[in-house]
PDB file of C-alpha atoms in Angstrom:
ATOM      1  CA  MET A   1      60.327 105.433  63.972  1.00  0.00           C
ATOM      2  CA  THR A   2      61.641 104.311  66.252  1.00  0.00           C
ATOM      3  CA  THR A   3      64.124 101.720  66.295  1.00  0.00           C
ATOM      4  CA  ASN A   4      66.165  99.471  68.926  1.00  0.00           C
ATOM      5  CA  ALA A   5      67.543  96.527  66.726  1.00  0.00           C
ATOM      6  CA  MET A   6      71.188  96.710  66.716  1.00  0.00           C
ATOM      7  CA  THR A   7      73.832  94.750  65.157  1.00  0.00           C
ATOM      8  CA  ASN A   8      76.043  92.087  66.161  1.00  0.00           C
ATOM      9  CA  TYR A   9      78.506  93.573  65.548  1.00  0.00           C
ATOM     10  CA  LEU A  10      77.163  97.480  68.596  1.00  0.00           C
ATOM     11  CA  GLU A  11      76.180  94.561  70.544  1.00  0.00           C
ATOM     12  CA  THR A  12      80.024  92.758  69.868  1.00  0.00           C
ATOM     13  CA  LYS A  13      81.940  95.577  71.393  1.00  0.00           C
ATOM     14  CA  ILE A  14      79.773  96.595  73.682  1.00  0.00           C
ATOM     15  CA  LEU A  15      80.062  93.258  75.741  1.00  0.00           C
ATOM     16  CA  GLN A  16      83.423  93.032  75.070  1.00  0.00           C
ATOM     17  CA  PHE A  17      83.928  97.122  76.790  1.00  0.00           C
ATOM     18  CA  LEU A  18      81.487  96.454  80.194  1.00  0.00           C
ATOM     19  CA  LEU A  19      82.999  92.471  80.661  1.00  0.00           C
ATOM     20  CA  ASN A  20      85.828  91.972  78.768  1.00  0.00           C
ATOM     21  CA  ASN A  21      88.392  95.626  79.364  1.00  0.00           C
ATOM     22  CA  ASN A  22      86.770  96.809  76.481  1.00  0.00           C
ATOM     23  CA  ALA A  23      89.106  94.148  74.340  1.00  0.00           C
ATOM     24  CA  GLY A  24      87.007  95.011  70.480  1.00  0.00           C
ATOM     25  CA  SER A  25      88.833  98.699  71.131  1.00  0.00           C
ATOM     26  CA  LEU A  26      85.736 100.317  71.667  1.00  0.00           C
ATOM     27  CA  SER A  27      85.497 104.256  70.779  1.00  0.00           C
ATOM     28  CA  ALA A  28      83.120 106.156  70.259  1.00  0.00           C
ATOM     29  CA  PRO A  29      82.102 107.621  66.285  1.00  0.00           C
ATOM     30  CA  SER A  30      82.907 111.422  65.559  1.00  0.00           C
ATOM     31  CA  THR A  31      80.218 112.042  63.106  1.00  0.00           C
ATOM     32  CA  VAL A  32      77.117 109.166  62.888  1.00  0.00           C
ATOM     33  CA  TYR A  33      75.418 108.297  59.524  1.00  0.00           C
ATOM     34  CA  LEU A  34      71.961 107.923  57.876  1.00  0.00           C
ATOM     35  CA  ALA A  35      71.931 104.711  55.316  1.00  0.00           C
ATOM     36  CA  LEU A  36      68.585 103.732  53.737  1.00  0.00           C
ATOM     37  CA  PHE A  37      68.299 100.198  53.051  1.00  0.00           C
ATOM     38  CA  THR A  38      65.437  98.187  50.430  1.00  0.00           C
ATOM     39  CA  ALA A  39      65.421  94.970  52.003  1.00  0.00           C
ATOM     40  CA  ASP A  40      66.361  94.895  56.100  1.00  0.00           C
ATOM     41  CA  PRO A  41      70.019  94.882  56.732  1.00  0.00           C
ATOM     42  CA  THR A  42      70.027  92.379  59.555  1.00  0.00           C
ATOM     43  CA  GLU A  43      71.579  92.586  62.501  1.00  0.00           C
ATOM     44  CA  THR A  44      74.322  90.984  60.484  1.00  0.00           C
ATOM     45  CA  GLY A  45      74.772  95.522  59.207  1.00  0.00           C
ATOM     46  CA  SER A  46      74.143  93.785  55.645  1.00  0.00           C
ATOM     47  CA  LEU A  47      75.087  96.349  53.050  1.00  0.00           C
ATOM     48  CA  SER A  48      73.763  94.395  50.128  1.00  0.00           C
ATOM     49  CA  ASN A  49      70.347  96.575  49.547  1.00  0.00           C
ATOM     50  CA  GLU A  50      71.610  99.937  50.489  1.00  0.00           C
ATOM     51  CA  ILE A  51      71.167 102.580  47.730  1.00  0.00           C
ATOM     52  CA  GLY A  52      73.547 102.502  44.967  1.00  0.00           C
ATOM     53  CA  THR A  53      75.651 105.378  44.643  1.00  0.00           C
ATOM     54  CA  SER A  54      76.798 104.821  41.115  1.00  0.00           C
ATOM     55  CA  GLY A  55      74.459 107.878  39.969  1.00  0.00           C
ATOM     56  CA  THR A  56      71.793 107.603  42.285  1.00  0.00           C
ATOM     57  CA  GLY A  57      72.401 111.310  44.321  1.00  0.00           C
ATOM     58  CA  TYR A  58      72.633 109.289  47.271  1.00  0.00           C
ATOM     59  CA  ALA A  59      75.034 109.116  49.821  1.00  0.00           C
ATOM     60  CA  ARG A  60      74.665 108.763  54.211  1.00  0.00           C
ATOM     61  CA  GLN A  61      73.576 112.024  55.987  1.00  0.00           C
ATOM     62  CA  SER A  62      74.643 113.056  58.929  1.00  0.00           C
ATOM     63  CA  VAL A  63      72.839 112.598  61.652  1.00  0.00           C
ATOM     64  CA  SER A  64      73.484 114.216  65.351  1.00  0.00           C
ATOM     65  CA  PHE A  65      71.223 113.063  67.968  1.00  0.00           C
ATOM     66  CA  THR A  66      69.773 113.911  71.488  1.00  0.00           C
ATOM     67  CA  THR A  67      70.189 112.023  73.881  1.00  0.00           C
ATOM     68  CA  SER A  68      66.826 111.483  77.659  1.00  0.00           C
ATOM     69  CA  ASN A  69      66.634 108.734  79.645  1.00  0.00           C
ATOM     70  CA  ASN A  70      67.363 105.019  77.281  1.00  0.00           C
ATOM     71  CA  ALA A  71      66.633 107.311  73.925  1.00  0.00           C
ATOM     72  CA  SER A  72      68.129 109.068  71.874  1.00  0.00           C
ATOM     73  CA  ALA A  73      66.137 110.954  68.777  1.00  0.00           C
ATOM     74  CA  ASN A  74      67.759 113.306  65.555  1.00  0.00           C
ATOM     75  CA  THR A  75      67.961 117.153  66.251  1.00  0.00           C
ATOM     76  CA  SER A  76      67.433 118.283  62.826  1.00  0.00           C
ATOM     77  CA  ASN A  77      65.855 117.678  60.190  1.00  0.00           C
ATOM     78  CA  ILE A  78      67.611 114.363  58.130  1.00  0.00           C
ATOM     79  CA  GLU A  79      67.156 115.673  53.690  1.00  0.00           C
ATOM     80  CA  PHE A  80      68.849 113.511  51.230  1.00  0.00           C
ATOM     81  CA  PRO A  81      69.749 115.188  47.817  1.00  0.00           C
ATOM     82  CA  ALA A  82      66.846 114.714  45.034  1.00  0.00           C
ATOM     83  CA  ALA A  83      67.418 111.594  43.798  1.00  0.00           C
ATOM     84  CA  GLN A  84      68.864 111.285  39.552  1.00  0.00           C
ATOM     85  CA  SER A  85      68.073 107.748  38.945  1.00  0.00           C
ATOM     86  CA  SER A  86      64.750 105.940  41.330  1.00  0.00           C
ATOM     87  CA  TRP A  87      66.207 104.175  44.398  1.00  0.00           C
ATOM     88  CA  GLY A  88      63.360 102.014  44.347  1.00  0.00           C
ATOM     89  CA  THR A  89      61.157 101.496  47.982  1.00  0.00           C
ATOM     90  CA  ILE A  90      62.741 102.753  51.156  1.00  0.00           C
ATOM     91  CA  THR A  91      61.629 100.163  53.486  1.00  0.00           C
ATOM     92  CA  HIS A  92      64.705 100.216  56.038  1.00  0.00           C
ATOM     93  CA  ILE A  93      67.382 102.473  57.486  1.00  0.00           C
ATOM     94  CA  GLY A  94      70.508 101.629  59.199  1.00  0.00           C
ATOM     95  CA  ILE A  95      73.522 104.212  61.242  1.00  0.00           C
ATOM     96  CA  MET A  96      76.237 104.335  60.553  1.00  0.00           C
ATOM     97  CA  ASP A  97      79.702 104.558  61.991  1.00  0.00           C
ATOM     98  CA  ALA A  98      81.349 106.186  58.834  1.00  0.00           C
ATOM     99  CA  SER A  99      79.943 107.646  55.615  1.00  0.00           C
ATOM    100  CA  THR A 100      81.211 105.024  53.412  1.00  0.00           C
ATOM    101  CA  SER A 101      81.894 101.960  54.002  1.00  0.00           C
ATOM    102  CA  GLY A 102      82.067 101.091  58.033  1.00  0.00           C
ATOM    103  CA  ASN A 103      80.026  99.422  59.847  1.00  0.00           C
ATOM    104  CA  MET A 104      76.093  99.500  60.752  1.00  0.00           C
ATOM    105  CA  LEU A 105      74.671  99.947  65.295  1.00  0.00           C
ATOM    106  CA  PHE A 106      71.231  99.994  64.453  1.00  0.00           C
ATOM    107  CA  HIS A 107      69.457  99.349  62.281  1.00  0.00           C
ATOM    108  CA  GLY A 108      65.301  99.330  62.030  1.00  0.00           C
ATOM    109  CA  ALA A 109      62.188  99.289  59.826  1.00  0.00           C
ATOM    110  CA  LEU A 110      60.658 102.761  58.123  1.00  0.00           C
ATOM    111  CA  THR A 111      56.743 102.869  59.817  1.00  0.00           C
ATOM    112  CA  VAL A 112      55.597 103.981  56.523  1.00  0.00           C
ATOM    113  CA  SER A 113      58.118 102.173  53.303  1.00  0.00           C
ATOM    114  CA  LYS A 114      58.630 105.587  51.088  1.00  0.00           C
ATOM    115  CA  THR A 115      59.430 104.715  46.607  1.00  0.00           C
ATOM    116  CA  ILE A 116      62.114 107.584  45.434  1.00  0.00           C
ATOM    117  CA  ASP A 117      62.369 108.175  42.716  1.00  0.00           C
ATOM    118  CA  THR A 118      63.412 110.677  40.073  1.00  0.00           C
ATOM    119  CA  ASN A 119      63.434 114.569  41.713  1.00  0.00           C
ATOM    120  CA  ASP A 120      62.155 112.559  45.085  1.00  0.00           C
ATOM    121  CA  ILE A 121      63.891 114.018  48.425  1.00  0.00           C
ATOM    122  CA  PHE A 122      63.392 111.308  50.786  1.00  0.00           C
ATOM    123  CA  ARG A 123      63.756 113.681  53.972  1.00  0.00           C
ATOM    124  CA  ILE A 124      63.204 112.489  58.249  1.00  0.00           C
ATOM    125  CA  ASN A 125      62.232 115.881  60.613  1.00  0.00           C
ATOM    126  CA  ALA A 126      64.390 116.903  63.373  1.00  0.00           C
ATOM    127  CA  GLY A 127      62.965 114.176  66.395  1.00  0.00           C
ATOM    128  CA  ASP A 128      60.905 111.665  63.558  1.00  0.00           C
ATOM    129  CA  LEU A 129      64.235 109.032  64.420  1.00  0.00           C
ATOM    130  CA  ASP A 130      64.196 107.584  67.914  1.00  0.00           C
ATOM    131  CA  VAL A 131      66.536 105.354  68.621  1.00  0.00           C
ATOM    132  CA  THR A 132      66.088 103.356  72.592  1.00  0.00           C
ATOM    133  CA  ILE A 133      67.887 100.103  74.147  1.00  0.00           C
ATOM    134  CA  ASP A 134      65.005  98.521  75.875  1.00  0.00           C
TER     135      ASP A 134
END
């Protein structure tokens, strides 16, 4: 899966950093997290379709990346805990700057949607989540 779709939040922060003497106070998050969505969060970074957390076993998972040229890839497997109830059909992901709430940095559609039922585990293997800037 490859994403190169930055959110409006990130685009604004980068422009402020580069062209307005860091007027937006851009700093790298110490950890980034992967969030799962049942619909496109769009460039606005909407969290309205993120998997619910109450009683589902869902929690965002931290992700580490390695970067070369204009691409980054996850360095290890990203594995969510077993679903305690149905999460529905996962269609999109978001890379977030916080484990809860926070700001979405990048978003993208899964290559193939995945329905997560009770006891299923959602996993992305090392190297399978690519982030590019074109």
